mmCIF file of C-alpha atoms in Angstrom:
data_model
loop_
_atom_site.group_PDB
_atom_site.id
_atom_site.type_symbol
_atom_site.label_atom_id
_atom_site.label_comp_id
_atom_site.label_asym_id
_atom_site.label_seq_id
_atom_site.Cartn_x
_atom_site.Cartn_y
_atom_site.Cartn_z
ATOM 1 C CA UNK A 1 -15.454 102.977 1.589
ATOM 2 C CA UNK A 2 -18.772 104.001 0.095
ATOM 3 C CA UNK A 3 -19.816 103.371 -3.489
ATOM 4 C CA UNK A 4 -19.371 107.113 -4.147
ATOM 5 C CA UNK A 5 -15.845 107.055 -2.745
ATOM 6 C CA UNK A 6 -14.940 104.088 -4.904
ATOM 7 C CA UNK A 7 -16.295 105.924 -7.924
ATOM 8 C CA UNK A 8 -14.144 108.933 -7.094
ATOM 9 C CA UNK A 9 -11.107 106.705 -6.746
ATOM 10 C CA UNK A 10 -11.851 105.097 -10.082
ATOM 11 C CA UNK A 11 -12.161 108.492 -11.759
ATOM 12 C CA UNK A 12 -8.891 109.673 -10.267
ATOM 13 C CA UNK A 13 -7.153 106.596 -11.579
ATOM 14 C CA UNK A 14 -8.762 106.474 -15.015
ATOM 15 C CA UNK A 15 -5.820 108.044 -16.806
ATOM 16 C CA UNK A 16 -3.895 104.807 -16.391
ATOM 17 C CA UNK A 17 -5.639 103.495 -19.490
ATOM 18 C CA UNK A 18 -4.058 106.249 -21.551
ATOM 19 C CA UNK A 19 -0.760 105.491 -19.880
ATOM 20 C CA UNK A 20 -0.766 101.787 -20.633
ATOM 21 C CA UNK A 21 -1.610 102.433 -24.257
ATOM 22 C CA UNK A 22 1.364 104.749 -24.537
ATOM 23 C CA UNK A 23 3.753 102.402 -22.754
ATOM 24 C CA UNK A 24 3.606 99.668 -25.383
ATOM 25 C CA UNK A 25 6.639 100.217 -27.558
ATOM 26 C CA UNK A 26 7.500 98.742 -30.912
ATOM 27 C CA UNK A 27 10.580 96.790 -29.830
ATOM 28 C CA UNK A 28 11.172 93.261 -31.019
ATOM 29 C CA UNK A 29 9.956 91.627 -27.811
ATOM 30 C CA UNK A 30 6.588 93.354 -28.260
ATOM 31 C CA UNK A 31 6.049 90.979 -31.174
ATOM 32 C CA UNK A 32 5.704 88.108 -28.730
ATOM 33 C CA UNK A 33 2.007 88.637 -29.104
ATOM 34 C CA UNK A 34 0.139 91.212 -27.057
ATOM 35 C CA UNK A 35 -2.846 90.342 -29.258
ATOM 36 C CA UNK A 36 -2.381 86.622 -28.628
ATOM 37 C CA UNK A 37 -2.082 85.730 -32.329
ATOM 38 C CA UNK A 38 1.672 85.754 -32.859
ATOM 39 C CA UNK A 39 3.775 83.567 -30.595
ATOM 40 C CA UNK A 40 3.082 81.413 -27.586
ATOM 41 C CA UNK A 41 2.423 83.363 -24.398
ATOM 42 C CA UNK A 42 5.540 84.214 -22.434
ATOM 43 C CA UNK A 43 5.635 82.371 -19.127
ATOM 44 C CA UNK A 44 6.194 84.612 -16.119
ATOM 45 C CA UNK A 45 6.369 83.907 -12.395
ATOM 46 C CA UNK A 46 5.037 86.738 -10.266
ATOM 47 C CA UNK A 47 5.402 86.934 -6.487
ATOM 48 C CA UNK A 48 2.891 88.833 -4.382
ATOM 49 C CA UNK A 49 4.275 91.260 -1.833
ATOM 50 C CA UNK A 50 3.238 89.419 1.317
ATOM 51 C CA UNK A 51 1.093 86.316 1.228
ATOM 52 C CA UNK A 52 -2.312 86.472 -0.461
ATOM 53 C CA UNK A 53 -4.241 89.222 1.280
ATOM 54 C CA UNK A 54 -6.659 91.691 -0.301
ATOM 55 C CA UNK A 55 -3.883 94.213 -0.866
ATOM 56 C CA UNK A 56 -2.367 91.840 -3.446
ATOM 57 C CA UNK A 57 -5.641 90.882 -5.160
ATOM 58 C CA UNK A 58 -4.876 93.060 -8.175
ATOM 59 C CA UNK A 59 -2.466 90.481 -9.599
ATOM 60 C CA UNK A 60 -5.186 87.811 -9.498
ATOM 61 C CA UNK A 61 -7.569 90.314 -11.087
ATOM 62 C CA UNK A 62 -5.108 91.032 -13.910
ATOM 63 C CA UNK A 63 -4.942 87.297 -14.583
ATOM 64 C CA UNK A 64 -8.676 86.589 -14.191
ATOM 65 C CA UNK A 65 -9.792 89.515 -16.383
ATOM 66 C CA UNK A 66 -7.351 88.543 -19.144
ATOM 67 C CA UNK A 67 -5.108 91.616 -18.839
ATOM 68 C CA UNK A 68 -1.961 89.484 -18.655
ATOM 69 C CA UNK A 69 -3.082 87.284 -21.511
ATOM 70 C CA UNK A 70 -3.901 90.284 -23.699
ATOM 71 C CA UNK A 71 -0.364 91.566 -23.044
ATOM 72 C CA UNK A 72 1.133 88.240 -24.148
ATOM 73 C CA UNK A 73 1.795 86.545 -20.812
ATOM 74 C CA UNK A 74 1.030 83.254 -19.091
ATOM 75 C CA UNK A 75 1.474 84.240 -15.437
ATOM 76 C CA UNK A 76 1.920 81.992 -12.409
ATOM 77 C CA UNK A 77 1.221 83.880 -9.177
ATOM 78 C CA UNK A 78 2.951 82.717 -6.015
ATOM 79 C CA UNK A 79 2.778 84.161 -2.478
ATOM 80 C CA UNK A 80 5.723 86.346 -1.543
ATOM 81 C CA UNK A 81 7.306 86.642 1.900
ATOM 82 C CA UNK A 82 7.924 90.366 2.027
ATOM 83 C CA UNK A 83 10.698 92.523 0.613
ATOM 84 C CA UNK A 84 13.436 90.302 2.023
ATOM 85 C CA UNK A 85 12.048 87.290 0.179
ATOM 86 C CA UNK A 86 10.927 88.889 -3.097
ATOM 87 C CA UNK A 87 14.212 90.651 -3.901
ATOM 88 C CA UNK A 88 16.486 87.565 -3.935
ATOM 89 C CA UNK A 89 13.867 85.539 -5.836
ATOM 90 C CA UNK A 90 13.621 88.163 -8.591
ATOM 91 C CA UNK A 91 17.339 88.979 -8.658
ATOM 92 C CA UNK A 92 18.215 85.285 -9.038
ATOM 93 C CA UNK A 93 15.613 84.616 -11.751
ATOM 94 C CA UNK A 94 13.385 82.321 -9.688
ATOM 95 C CA UNK A 95 10.646 84.881 -10.351
ATOM 96 C CA UNK A 96 10.521 87.594 -12.987
ATOM 97 C CA UNK A 97 8.428 90.222 -11.184
ATOM 98 C CA UNK A 98 7.179 91.109 -7.732
ATOM 99 C CA UNK A 99 6.369 94.093 -5.518
ATOM 100 C CA UNK A 100 8.659 95.224 -2.710
ATOM 101 C CA UNK A 101 8.598 98.187 -0.380
ATOM 102 C CA UNK A 102 10.884 100.770 -1.989
ATOM 103 C CA UNK A 103 12.421 101.767 1.335
ATOM 104 C CA UNK A 104 13.167 98.130 2.089
ATOM 105 C CA UNK A 105 14.841 97.886 -1.311
ATOM 106 C CA UNK A 106 16.939 100.948 -0.562
ATOM 107 C CA UNK A 107 18.015 99.438 2.752
ATOM 108 C CA UNK A 108 19.059 96.187 1.079
ATOM 109 C CA UNK A 109 20.869 97.933 -1.770
ATOM 110 C CA UNK A 110 22.530 100.409 0.580
ATOM 111 C CA UNK A 111 23.806 97.621 2.793
ATOM 112 C CA UNK A 112 25.348 95.846 -0.203
ATOM 113 C CA UNK A 113 23.203 92.739 0.316
ATOM 114 C CA UNK A 114 21.881 92.748 -3.246
ATOM 115 C CA UNK A 115 21.855 94.991 -6.285
ATOM 116 C CA UNK A 116 20.598 92.944 -9.242
ATOM 117 C CA UNK A 117 17.059 94.362 -9.299
ATOM 118 C CA UNK A 118 15.355 97.529 -10.430
ATOM 119 C CA UNK A 119 11.986 99.168 -9.783
ATOM 120 C CA UNK A 120 9.837 99.887 -12.844
ATOM 121 C CA UNK A 121 6.520 101.198 -11.436
ATOM 122 C CA UNK A 122 5.005 102.364 -8.164
ATOM 123 C CA UNK A 123 2.148 100.447 -6.597
ATOM 124 C CA UNK A 124 1.633 102.853 -3.699
ATOM 125 C CA UNK A 125 2.726 106.465 -3.624
ATOM 126 C CA UNK A 126 3.113 106.426 0.179
ATOM 127 C CA UNK A 127 4.446 103.799 2.544
ATOM 128 C CA UNK A 128 1.848 101.595 4.202
ATOM 129 C CA UNK A 129 4.340 100.097 6.675
ATOM 130 C CA UNK A 130 3.155 100.054 10.277
ATOM 131 C CA UNK A 131 3.271 98.336 13.629
ATOM 132 C CA UNK A 132 -0.112 96.726 14.264
ATOM 133 C CA UNK A 133 -1.634 95.629 17.544
ATOM 134 C CA UNK A 134 -5.040 95.445 19.190
ATOM 135 C CA UNK A 135 -6.727 97.314 21.998
ATOM 136 C CA UNK A 136 -5.730 96.083 25.439
ATOM 137 C CA UNK A 137 -2.038 95.661 24.618
ATOM 138 C CA UNK A 138 -1.061 99.002 26.133
ATOM 139 C CA UNK A 139 0.182 100.408 22.835
ATOM 140 C CA UNK A 140 -1.228 103.745 21.692
ATOM 141 C CA UNK A 141 1.840 105.799 20.732
ATOM 142 C CA UNK A 142 5.320 104.791 19.491
ATOM 143 C CA UNK A 143 6.940 105.177 22.940
ATOM 144 C CA UNK A 144 4.619 102.426 24.221
ATOM 145 C CA UNK A 145 6.540 99.897 22.095
ATOM 146 C CA UNK A 146 9.394 99.873 24.583
ATOM 147 C CA UNK A 147 9.346 96.654 26.588
ATOM 148 C CA UNK A 148 7.041 94.977 24.057
ATOM 149 C CA UNK A 149 7.467 91.846 21.936
ATOM 150 C CA UNK A 150 6.862 92.185 18.180
ATOM 151 C CA UNK A 151 6.796 89.615 15.360
ATOM 152 C CA UNK A 152 7.506 89.855 11.639
ATOM 153 C CA UNK A 153 9.255 87.994 8.858
ATOM 154 C CA UNK A 154 13.046 88.391 8.742
ATOM 155 C CA UNK A 155 13.992 91.040 6.194
ATOM 156 C CA UNK A 156 10.535 92.616 6.038
ATOM 157 C CA UNK A 157 10.482 96.364 5.472
ATOM 158 C CA UNK A 158 8.684 97.009 8.776
ATOM 159 C CA UNK A 159 11.378 95.178 10.674
ATOM 160 C CA UNK A 160 14.292 96.487 8.601
ATOM 161 C CA UNK A 161 13.108 100.083 8.841
ATOM 162 C CA UNK A 162 12.225 99.898 12.530
ATOM 163 C CA UNK A 163 15.534 101.273 13.851
ATOM 164 C CA UNK A 164 15.084 104.357 11.653
ATOM 165 C CA UNK A 165 11.422 104.711 12.627
ATOM 166 C CA UNK A 166 12.293 104.282 16.308
ATOM 167 C CA UNK A 167 15.005 106.910 16.156
ATOM 168 C CA UNK A 168 12.734 109.441 14.474
ATOM 169 C CA UNK A 169 9.787 108.617 16.773
ATOM 170 C CA UNK A 170 11.819 108.849 19.975
ATOM 171 C CA UNK A 171 11.738 105.126 20.763
ATOM 172 C CA UNK A 172 14.632 103.156 22.258
ATOM 173 C CA UNK A 173 14.849 100.342 19.692
ATOM 174 C CA UNK A 174 16.990 98.309 22.097
ATOM 175 C CA UNK A 175 14.006 98.018 24.418
ATOM 176 C CA UNK A 176 11.896 96.290 21.760
ATOM 177 C CA UNK A 177 12.132 92.514 21.166
ATOM 178 C CA UNK A 178 11.563 91.099 17.671
ATOM 179 C CA UNK A 179 10.744 87.451 16.964
ATOM 180 C CA UNK A 180 10.436 85.687 13.617
ATOM 181 C CA UNK A 181 7.049 85.127 12.036
ATOM 182 C CA UNK A 182 5.519 83.943 8.777
ATOM 183 C CA UNK A 183 3.488 86.127 6.414
ATOM 184 C CA UNK A 184 0.405 83.925 6.562
ATOM 185 C CA UNK A 185 0.425 83.324 10.325
ATOM 186 C CA UNK A 186 1.404 86.723 11.764
ATOM 187 C CA UNK A 187 -2.158 87.760 12.498
ATOM 188 C CA UNK A 188 -2.869 84.458 14.195
ATOM 189 C CA UNK A 189 0.260 85.002 16.299
ATOM 190 C CA UNK A 190 -1.127 88.354 17.400
ATOM 191 C CA UNK A 191 -4.525 86.812 18.129
ATOM 192 C CA UNK A 192 -2.935 84.104 20.279
ATOM 193 C CA UNK A 193 -1.420 86.699 22.586
ATOM 194 C CA UNK A 194 2.141 85.388 22.201
ATOM 195 C CA UNK A 195 3.273 88.810 20.923
ATOM 196 C CA UNK A 196 2.186 92.368 21.585
ATOM 197 C CA UNK A 197 2.295 93.529 17.983
ATOM 198 C CA UNK A 198 3.258 92.601 14.442
ATOM 199 C CA UNK A 199 4.759 94.243 11.396
ATOM 200 C CA UNK A 200 1.936 94.962 9.001
ATOM 201 C CA UNK A 201 0.604 97.327 6.337
ATOM 202 C CA UNK A 202 -2.038 99.810 7.425
ATOM 203 C CA UNK A 203 -4.535 98.212 5.035
ATOM 204 C CA UNK A 204 -4.330 95.047 7.116
ATOM 205 C CA UNK A 205 -6.616 96.623 9.725
ATOM 206 C CA UNK A 206 -9.849 94.896 8.559
ATOM 207 C CA UNK A 207 -8.163 91.486 8.382
ATOM 208 C CA UNK A 208 -6.553 91.921 11.799
ATOM 209 C CA UNK A 209 -9.957 92.694 13.292
ATOM 210 C CA UNK A 210 -11.525 89.738 11.502
ATOM 211 C CA UNK A 211 -8.839 87.347 12.783
ATOM 212 C CA UNK A 212 -8.482 88.671 16.339
ATOM 213 C CA UNK A 213 -12.056 89.764 16.997
ATOM 214 C CA UNK A 214 -10.659 92.960 18.525
ATOM 215 C CA UNK A 215 -10.260 96.559 17.414
ATOM 216 C CA UNK A 216 -6.936 97.087 15.659
ATOM 217 C CA UNK A 217 -4.459 99.803 16.656
ATOM 218 C CA UNK A 218 -1.869 100.883 14.090
ATOM 219 C CA UNK A 219 1.262 102.999 14.274
ATOM 220 C CA UNK A 220 1.932 103.995 10.622
ATOM 221 C CA UNK A 221 5.531 104.707 9.694
ATOM 222 C CA UNK A 222 4.237 107.365 7.295
ATOM 223 C CA UNK A 223 3.237 109.512 10.282
ATOM 224 C CA UNK A 224 6.931 109.914 11.049
ATOM 225 C CA UNK A 225 8.398 109.579 7.517
ATOM 226 C CA UNK A 226 5.811 111.000 5.059
ATOM 227 C CA UNK A 227 8.106 111.148 2.002
ATOM 228 C CA UNK A 228 8.586 107.394 1.711
ATOM 229 C CA UNK A 229 7.041 105.462 -1.180
ATOM 230 C CA UNK A 230 5.176 102.209 -0.563
ATOM 231 C CA UNK A 231 5.420 99.117 -2.758
ATOM 232 C CA UNK A 232 7.028 99.219 -6.175
ATOM 233 C CA UNK A 233 7.125 96.609 -8.933
ATOM 234 C CA UNK A 234 10.601 95.187 -9.486
ATOM 235 C CA UNK A 235 12.271 92.988 -12.042
ATOM 236 C CA UNK A 236 15.847 91.831 -12.434
ATOM 237 C CA UNK A 237 18.427 94.192 -13.879
ATOM 238 C CA UNK A 238 19.063 91.602 -16.598
ATOM 239 C CA UNK A 239 15.437 91.504 -17.760
ATOM 240 C CA UNK A 240 15.143 95.297 -17.636
ATOM 241 C CA UNK A 241 18.201 95.653 -19.844
ATOM 242 C CA UNK A 242 17.436 92.837 -22.278
ATOM 243 C CA UNK A 243 13.625 93.049 -22.516
ATOM 244 C CA UNK A 244 12.528 96.620 -21.804
ATOM 245 C CA UNK A 245 9.335 96.450 -23.889
ATOM 246 C CA UNK A 246 8.336 93.177 -22.221
ATOM 247 C CA UNK A 247 8.729 94.888 -18.849
ATOM 248 C CA UNK A 248 6.545 97.795 -19.951
ATOM 249 C CA UNK A 249 3.832 95.436 -21.194
ATOM 250 C CA UNK A 250 3.797 93.461 -17.968
ATOM 251 C CA UNK A 251 3.770 96.559 -15.760
ATOM 252 C CA UNK A 252 0.933 98.061 -17.813
ATOM 253 C CA UNK A 253 -1.169 94.890 -17.474
ATOM 254 C CA UNK A 254 -0.538 94.701 -13.727
ATOM 255 C CA UNK A 255 -1.427 98.390 -13.240
ATOM 256 C CA UNK A 256 -4.596 97.808 -15.227
ATOM 257 C CA UNK A 257 -5.459 95.085 -12.735
ATOM 258 C CA UNK A 258 -4.676 97.465 -9.887
ATOM 259 C CA UNK A 259 -6.942 100.157 -11.307
ATOM 260 C CA UNK A 260 -9.780 97.680 -11.851
ATOM 261 C CA UNK A 261 -9.414 96.254 -8.347
ATOM 262 C CA UNK A 262 -9.681 99.638 -6.660
ATOM 263 C CA UNK A 263 -12.758 100.551 -8.711
ATOM 264 C CA UNK A 264 -14.404 97.132 -8.111
ATOM 265 C CA UNK A 265 -13.099 96.031 -4.708
ATOM 266 C CA UNK A 266 -15.871 93.530 -3.970
ATOM 267 C CA UNK A 267 -15.427 91.777 -7.316
ATOM 268 C CA UNK A 268 -11.653 91.791 -6.830
ATOM 269 C CA UNK A 269 -12.118 90.155 -3.420
ATOM 270 C CA UNK A 270 -14.339 87.492 -4.986
ATOM 271 C CA UNK A 271 -11.696 86.790 -7.635
ATOM 272 C CA UNK A 272 -9.068 86.440 -4.905
ATOM 273 C CA UNK A 273 -11.379 84.089 -3.036
ATOM 274 C CA UNK A 274 -11.754 81.837 -6.070
ATOM 275 C CA UNK A 275 -7.995 81.442 -6.198
ATOM 276 C CA UNK A 276 -7.011 81.503 -2.513
ATOM 277 C CA UNK A 277 -9.109 79.319 -0.210
ATOM 278 C CA UNK A 278 -8.317 81.198 3.020
ATOM 279 C CA UNK A 279 -9.635 84.518 1.696
ATOM 280 C CA UNK A 280 -12.058 86.550 3.806
ATOM 281 C CA UNK A 281 -13.867 88.444 0.988
ATOM 282 C CA UNK A 282 -15.187 91.241 3.203
ATOM 283 C CA UNK A 283 -11.773 91.913 4.739
ATOM 284 C CA UNK A 284 -10.067 91.687 1.328
ATOM 285 C CA UNK A 285 -12.444 94.246 -0.194
ATOM 286 C CA UNK A 286 -11.955 96.528 2.807
ATOM 287 C CA UNK A 287 -8.171 96.330 2.361
ATOM 288 C CA UNK A 288 -8.484 97.435 -1.259
ATOM 289 C CA UNK A 289 -10.790 100.298 -0.290
ATOM 290 C CA UNK A 290 -8.236 101.516 2.246
ATOM 291 C CA UNK A 291 -5.374 101.111 -0.221
ATOM 292 C CA UNK A 292 -6.953 103.398 -2.841
ATOM 293 C CA UNK A 293 -5.783 106.545 -1.059
ATOM 294 C CA UNK A 294 -2.189 105.268 -1.066
ATOM 295 C CA UNK A 295 -2.162 104.458 -4.785
ATOM 296 C CA UNK A 296 -3.177 107.905 -6.019
ATOM 297 C CA UNK A 297 -3.262 110.328 -3.076
ATOM 298 C CA UNK A 298 -3.722 114.062 -3.483
ATOM 299 C CA UNK A 299 -0.617 115.828 -4.713
ATOM 300 C CA UNK A 300 0.944 112.760 -6.326
ATOM 301 C CA UNK A 301 -0.622 113.256 -9.731
ATOM 302 C CA UNK A 302 -3.496 111.395 -11.340
ATOM 303 C CA UNK A 303 -1.472 108.681 -13.073
ATOM 304 C CA UNK A 304 -0.783 105.548 -11.070
ATOM 305 C CA UNK A 305 2.587 103.881 -11.211
ATOM 306 C CA UNK A 306 4.712 107.017 -11.534
ATOM 307 C CA UNK A 307 7.972 107.484 -9.631
ATOM 308 C CA UNK A 308 9.608 110.837 -8.928
ATOM 309 C CA UNK A 309 13.393 111.054 -8.639
ATOM 310 C CA UNK A 310 13.185 114.006 -6.273
ATOM 311 C CA UNK A 311 10.990 112.143 -3.792
ATOM 312 C CA UNK A 312 13.224 109.086 -3.959
ATOM 313 C CA UNK A 313 16.218 111.308 -3.255
ATOM 314 C CA UNK A 314 14.424 112.639 -0.156
ATOM 315 C CA UNK A 315 13.827 109.083 1.026
ATOM 316 C CA UNK A 316 17.507 108.306 0.573
ATOM 317 C CA UNK A 317 18.450 111.440 2.522
ATOM 318 C CA UNK A 318 16.187 110.386 5.414
ATOM 319 C CA UNK A 319 17.865 106.988 5.581
ATOM 320 C CA UNK A 320 21.346 108.490 5.294
ATOM 321 C CA UNK A 321 20.655 110.914 8.130
ATOM 322 C CA UNK A 322 19.521 107.984 10.258
ATOM 323 C CA UNK A 323 22.744 106.086 9.451
ATOM 324 C CA UNK A 324 20.639 103.333 7.875
ATOM 325 C CA UNK A 325 22.563 103.228 4.576
ATOM 326 C CA UNK A 326 26.225 102.175 4.902
ATOM 327 C CA UNK A 327 26.619 102.783 1.164
ATOM 328 C CA UNK A 328 25.131 105.683 -0.772
ATOM 329 C CA UNK A 329 22.409 104.914 -3.318
ATOM 330 C CA UNK A 330 21.113 107.154 -6.096
ATOM 331 C CA UNK A 331 17.526 107.110 -7.397
ATOM 332 C CA UNK A 332 18.793 105.900 -10.768
ATOM 333 C CA UNK A 333 20.443 102.853 -9.190
ATOM 334 C CA UNK A 334 17.184 101.457 -7.843
ATOM 335 C CA UNK A 335 14.680 102.787 -10.412
ATOM 336 C CA UNK A 336 14.695 102.561 -14.206
ATOM 337 C CA UNK A 337 12.947 105.826 -14.994
ATOM 338 C CA UNK A 338 12.917 104.974 -18.722
ATOM 339 C CA UNK A 339 10.631 102.034 -17.974
ATOM 340 C CA UNK A 340 8.486 103.657 -15.289
ATOM 341 C CA UNK A 341 5.105 105.193 -16.243
ATOM 342 C CA UNK A 342 5.161 108.893 -17.028
ATOM 343 C CA UNK A 343 2.934 111.409 -15.290
#
């Protein structure tokens, strides 16, 4: 993305500063010291969505630039292992916050696997889930996936949503073989040739090309299911109920880091590199540049982090029609709209 494009993205996202100022309530837990002069900083464990790629650099930026500290937090950032790993960690209290793919959360909640979490802000307004491969694998359209071998982490949104994607894309899911992989090694698995494709976010394209040395080919789920949200920030139901103002302060600080990262992608990549040794700064910056369009795309409003009940209801309807939700879920069950940013 050019400097001009990054400037445009920054302008489109600028209203988040007004939002975060308005989010800070006057509840008792606010007194824990957003200005750093009252009480000791509240310790928080935050899980990234999937390893430590550029797409998750905004959490490191929020910590490095002092946004978390200003909000009264001492944050430990740990690498997540996708939606299937972040949800149980947050629901059980092993971590207090983390991003998951909203559709993956709906699938888990609708299957009855877990329910003790709630979304409090959107990270991406559209799903970034995709099947990723490289040229020469014979995959150009969804139908080409039949007879192929794909890898992803168990419980990832790409893998969990694949049967629904396959049905809507006209693919026989039974003709596709899935094998287990790890968040940090998936791209290396693709590069080795042991699989034909991997579950990945569309912003992973630059990193895939850097690791494999080949041109990446992506099949975005959003091409088939355009109403689906991407990642959302979650916390446990217990924390949301007992510490609503603390949740608002944390979400506001994280979104401030997200806004800064998209406006200063190269600096954000450098910050990530100082904290994660395996970082490829150029690929990380490119991931952030690609992600900007998913955070505040046209038609979604100019305020990042917002969640719309009507759109969530459409997502639920899509999953219900595909027989992917054994149990019905309402938007209010998975999202606390009182805590989410307002448009």
